Backbone as ProteinMPNN parsed JSONL, in Angstrom:
{"seq_chain_A": "MNFIVTVQDAVTAFADFMEPTNTELDVIEQEMPVILADVELLDAHIVTLDRTPTELDDRRIRRARRRALAARAALVNRVAGTSLPGGAA", "coords_chain_A": {"N_chain_A": [[178.041, 107.543, 117.302], [174.991, 109.589, 117.235], [172.956, 110.687, 114.559], [171.408, 114.038, 113.893], [168.257, 113.7, 112.603], [165.905, 115.133, 110.412], [162.38, 115.503, 110.72], [160.461, 116.102, 109.686], [159.364, 113.163, 108.083], [157.998, 111.526, 109.47], [156.456, 113.784, 110.686], [154.885, 114.497, 108.306], [154.187, 111.823, 107.374], [151.753, 110.57, 107.3], [149.808, 112.292, 106.095], [148.223, 112.133, 104.066], [146.048, 110.678, 105.215], [144.871, 112.496, 106.619], [143.615, 114.868, 105.452], [140.243, 115.359, 104.558], [137.11, 113.041, 104.43], [135.409, 111.768, 101.951], [132.779, 111.965, 103.026], [132.691, 113.598, 104.837], [133.28, 115.942, 103.599], [130.93, 116.11, 102.465], [129.511, 116.671, 104.515], [130.195, 119.032, 105.386], [129.252, 120.688, 103.163], [126.551, 120.283, 103.423], [125.703, 121.631, 105.051], [127.2, 124.139, 104.325], [125.389, 126.748, 103.389], [124.434, 128.287, 105.913], [126.871, 128.063, 106.825], [127.677, 130.152, 105.726], [125.466, 132.353, 106.048], [125.983, 133.008, 108.436], [128.101, 134.197, 108.067], [127.622, 137.09, 107.084], [125.592, 137.048, 109.081], [127.744, 137.68, 110.887], [129.357, 139.733, 109.242], [128.196, 141.746, 109.109], [127.777, 142.466, 112.196], [130.163, 143.488, 112.183], [130.294, 145.535, 110.929], [129.495, 147.719, 112.198], [130.736, 148.101, 114.495], [132.704, 150.187, 115.013], [131.05, 152.184, 115.552], [128.221, 154.398, 115.985], [124.863, 151.794, 115.597], [123.028, 152.709, 112.723], [119.581, 153.196, 111.727], [119.496, 151.636, 109.751], [122.036, 150.392, 109.457], [120.491, 148.406, 111.484], [118.365, 147.478, 110.824], [120.02, 145.743, 108.192], [121.171, 144.222, 110.339], [119.243, 142.692, 111.62], [117.57, 141.45, 109.409], [119.821, 139.749, 108.655], [120.163, 138.202, 111.389], [117.886, 137.032, 111.028], [118.287, 135.407, 107.906], [119.865, 133.328, 109.074], [118.719, 132.08, 110.799], [116.788, 130.653, 109.513], [118.105, 129.61, 107.502], [119.734, 127.883, 109.554], [117.302, 126.562, 110.575], [116.214, 125.145, 108.443], [118.573, 123.486, 107.609], [118.523, 122.149, 110.094], [115.839, 120.831, 109.506], [116.145, 119.344, 107.249], [118.133, 117.635, 107.779], [116.97, 116.2, 109.651], [114.942, 114.552, 108.334], [117.213, 113.028, 106.829], [118.187, 109.199, 107.604], [120.539, 108.327, 110.058], [123.441, 106.872, 109.426], [124.241, 103.186, 111.629], [121.947, 102.412, 112.582], [120.33, 103.08, 114.444], [118.147, 104.708, 116.676]], "CA_chain_A": [[177.563, 109.094, 116.573], [173.854, 110.207, 116.714], [173.001, 111.799, 113.285], [170.382, 113.869, 114.076], [167.462, 113.999, 111.395], [164.635, 116.089, 110.487], [161.04, 114.996, 111.643], [159.602, 115.785, 108.42], [159.077, 112.472, 107.659], [157.362, 111.526, 111.201], [155.493, 114.712, 110.613], [154.048, 114.031, 107.357], [153.635, 110.605, 107.246], [150.158, 110.457, 107.41], [149.252, 113.956, 105.569], [146.921, 111.593, 103.201], [145.289, 110.454, 106.125], [144.197, 113.999, 107.227], [141.982, 115.42, 104.489], [138.496, 115.316, 104.956], [136.403, 112.034, 103.53], [134.13, 111.999, 101.053], [131.214, 111.928, 103.396], [132.932, 115.076, 106.017], [133.204, 117.318, 102.627], [129.4, 116.163, 101.96], [128.374, 116.974, 105.691], [130.293, 120.604, 105.321], [128.375, 121.059, 101.303], [125.129, 120.672, 103.261], [126.268, 123.27, 106.148], [127.641, 125.575, 103.833], [124.406, 127.447, 103.686], [124.309, 128.448, 107.541], [128.007, 128.655, 107.467], [127.176, 131.955, 104.676], [124.133, 133.188, 106.462], [126.487, 133.259, 109.898], [129.327, 135.046, 107.234], [126.738, 137.988, 106.623], [125.316, 138.582, 110.164], [129.06, 138.936, 111.553], [129.967, 140.993, 108.787], [126.862, 143.445, 109.757], [128.011, 143.322, 112.972], [131.508, 144.269, 112.448], [130.384, 147.158, 110.303], [128.835, 148.477, 113.384], [131.589, 148.274, 116.002], [133.405, 151.335, 115.634], [130.186, 153.104, 115.188], [126.959, 153.851, 116.467], [124.753, 152.034, 114.262], [121.76, 153.749, 112.276], [118.587, 152.4, 111.445], [120.664, 150.801, 108.037], [122.512, 148.764, 110.284], [119.965, 147.785, 112.001], [117.863, 146.561, 109.879], [120.481, 145.143, 107.902], [121.349, 143.309, 111.212], [118.454, 142.078, 111.672], [117.737, 140.59, 108.135], [121.155, 138.742, 108.273], [119.72, 137.157, 111.771], [116.879, 135.916, 110.207], [118.4, 134.762, 106.959], [120.577, 133.005, 109.312], [117.954, 131.226, 111.808], [116.518, 129.8, 108.195], [119.667, 128.676, 107.386], [119.488, 126.81, 110.48], [116.392, 125.495, 110.719], [116.137, 124.176, 107.004], [119.232, 122.369, 107.812], [117.455, 120.789, 111.017], [115.149, 119.943, 108.526], [116.821, 118.497, 106.278], [119.214, 116.499, 108.155], [115.276, 115.046, 109.963], [114.735, 113.799, 106.715], [117.482, 111.415, 106.492], [118.326, 108.742, 109.051], [122.144, 108.64, 110.619], [124.072, 105.441, 109.92], [124.57, 102.905, 112.363], [120.951, 101.689, 112.741], [120.245, 104.126, 115.59], [116.434, 104.839, 116.545]], "C_chain_A": [[176.287, 108.782, 116.533], [174.131, 110.839, 115.104], [171.582, 112.367, 113.744], [169.553, 114.117, 112.503], [166.491, 114.852, 111.554], [163.135, 115.101, 111.033], [159.803, 115.248, 110.954], [158.839, 114.755, 107.898], [158.152, 111.796, 108.799], [156.055, 112.388, 111.022], [154.052, 114.251, 109.413], [153.74, 113.049, 106.497], [151.767, 110.021, 107.464], [149.141, 111.65, 107.047], [148.283, 112.955, 105.117], [145.812, 110.918, 104.03], [143.976, 111.449, 107.15], [143.467, 115.118, 106.521], [140.943, 114.619, 104.878], [138.278, 114.161, 104.036], [135.547, 112.837, 102.851], [132.605, 112.808, 101.887], [131.875, 113.522, 104.455], [132.623, 116.203, 105.002], [131.549, 117.098, 102.021], [128.993, 117.28, 102.737], [128.641, 118.97, 105.229], [129.532, 121.455, 103.847], [126.82, 121.365, 102.076], [124.928, 121.825, 104.413], [126.704, 124.82, 105.534], [126.133, 127.002, 103.776], [123.973, 128.674, 105.6], [125.769, 128.915, 107.834], [128.243, 130.751, 107.071], [126.658, 132.899, 105.283], [124.831, 134.101, 108.304], [127.836, 134.182, 109.698], [128.577, 136.167, 107.416], [126.651, 138.058, 107.718], [126.795, 139.024, 110.774], [129.634, 140.243, 110.873], [128.786, 142.6, 109.061], [127.412, 143.605, 111.44], [129.544, 144.104, 113.305], [131.485, 146.048, 111.881], [129.97, 147.935, 111.286], [129.751, 148.726, 115.181], [132.488, 149.602, 116.789], [132.395, 152.329, 115.137], [128.832, 153.474, 115.844], [126.024, 153.854, 115.352], [123.196, 152.677, 113.922], [121.311, 152.617, 111.982], [118.719, 151.483, 110.45], [121.051, 149.591, 108.626], [122.3, 147.632, 110.798], [119.072, 146.602, 112.063], [118.553, 145.595, 108.945], [121.243, 143.735, 108.71], [120.561, 142.284, 111.764], [117.819, 140.875, 110.726], [118.552, 139.596, 108.021], [120.462, 137.709, 109.771], [118.7, 136.642, 111.103], [117.048, 135.365, 109.393], [119.497, 133.456, 108.325], [120.151, 132.182, 110.107], [117.497, 130.31, 110.556], [117.141, 129.223, 108.12], [119.588, 127.621, 107.959], [118.572, 125.765, 110.463], [115.882, 124.866, 109.417], [117.472, 123.487, 106.785], [119.158, 121.494, 108.807], [116.44, 119.976, 110.194], [115.142, 118.891, 107.941], [117.669, 117.12, 107.004], [117.914, 115.418, 109.114], [115.062, 114.408, 109.576], [115.397, 112.945, 106.501], [118.265, 110.504, 108.501], [120.532, 108.407, 108.814], [122.542, 106.703, 110.644], [124.372, 104.84, 111.848], [123.331, 101.992, 113.491], [120.656, 102.086, 114.504], [118.553, 104.503, 115.491], [116.144, 105.466, 117.473]], "O_chain_A": [[176.035, 107.761, 115.893], [175.171, 111.3, 114.633], [170.658, 111.588, 113.977], [170.091, 114.593, 111.503], [166.18, 115.323, 112.648], [163.188, 114.073, 111.709], [158.647, 114.927, 111.23], [157.793, 115.023, 107.308], [157.115, 111.67, 108.147], [154.908, 111.958, 111.144], [152.886, 113.891, 109.573], [153.255, 113.113, 105.367], [151.069, 109.054, 107.769], [148.038, 111.887, 107.538], [147.329, 112.873, 105.89], [144.735, 110.637, 103.503], [142.973, 111.283, 107.843], [142.865, 116.064, 107.029], [140.868, 113.502, 105.388], [138.959, 114.062, 103.015], [135.105, 113.979, 102.982], [131.814, 113.692, 101.558], [131.079, 114.453, 104.575], [131.936, 117.184, 105.287], [131.064, 117.888, 101.211], [128.462, 118.328, 102.37], [127.814, 119.83, 104.926], [129.391, 122.67, 103.712], [126.038, 122.237, 101.697], [124.057, 122.693, 104.472], [126.627, 125.978, 105.944], [126.297, 128.122, 104.26], [123.231, 129.611, 105.898], [126.064, 129.768, 108.671], [128.61, 131.8, 107.6], [127.056, 134.064, 105.257], [124.468, 135.073, 108.965], [128.488, 134.732, 110.585], [129.041, 136.54, 108.494], [127.365, 138.952, 108.173], [127.109, 140.174, 111.084], [130.113, 141.267, 111.36], [128.783, 143.829, 109.127], [127.467, 144.733, 111.931], [129.919, 144.884, 114.181], [132.093, 147.089, 112.128], [130.194, 149.126, 111.069], [129.516, 149.199, 116.293], [132.8, 149.946, 117.929], [132.753, 153.238, 114.388], [128.315, 152.467, 116.329], [125.885, 154.728, 114.496], [122.394, 153.041, 114.782], [121.854, 151.516, 111.898], [117.953, 150.521, 110.389], [120.723, 148.41, 108.508], [122.904, 146.561, 110.857], [118.94, 145.553, 112.693], [117.916, 144.563, 108.732], [121.689, 142.706, 108.203], [120.979, 141.243, 112.269], [117.607, 139.718, 111.09], [118.229, 138.585, 107.397], [120.21, 136.537, 109.491], [118.897, 135.558, 110.554], [116.254, 134.425, 109.347], [119.625, 132.427, 107.662], [120.97, 131.313, 110.403], [117.88, 129.142, 110.618], [117.044, 128.098, 108.61], [119.423, 126.535, 107.404], [118.766, 124.552, 110.379], [115.032, 123.982, 109.532], [117.553, 122.857, 105.731], [119.542, 120.328, 108.714], [116.276, 118.757, 110.223], [114.473, 117.859, 107.991], [117.687, 115.934, 106.676], [117.971, 114.191, 109.2], [114.859, 113.344, 110.161], [114.89, 111.925, 106.034], [118.568, 110.864, 109.639], [121.336, 108.339, 107.884], [122.195, 105.763, 111.36], [124.585, 105.512, 112.857], [123.495, 101.333, 114.518], [120.807, 101.36, 115.487], [117.892, 104.556, 114.454], [114.965, 105.748, 117.685]]}, "name": "protein", "num_of_chains": 1, "seq": "MNFIVTVQDAVTAFADFMEPTNTELDVIEQEMPVILADVELLDAHIVTLDRTPTELDDRRIRRARRRALAARAALVNRVAGTSLPGGAA"}
C-alpha cells in the first residue's frame, strides 16, 4: 500500500535558504531611493489615466521624472565609486 503524503516538507525544506542574504538586503537598501522615485513617477502617471492631464499634472510628472533620473544618477555614481568583489578590473 502506498501512502499519500503531503509535499509540505519537500516545499518548505529550503525555506530558510530562500530568504534574502544580508548582501542582497544591502543592495535593496541602496536602491531604495530609486524605487521610491519610480513609485512616485508611476503614481503621477496613474492619476492621469482616466482624465486629461492638467498643467499641474504635467508639472507633477516632469518633477517626478526628474527625481527618478536624479536618483538613478546618484545610484550610478555611488556604485561606480565602490569596487565589486571578485577582483575584476
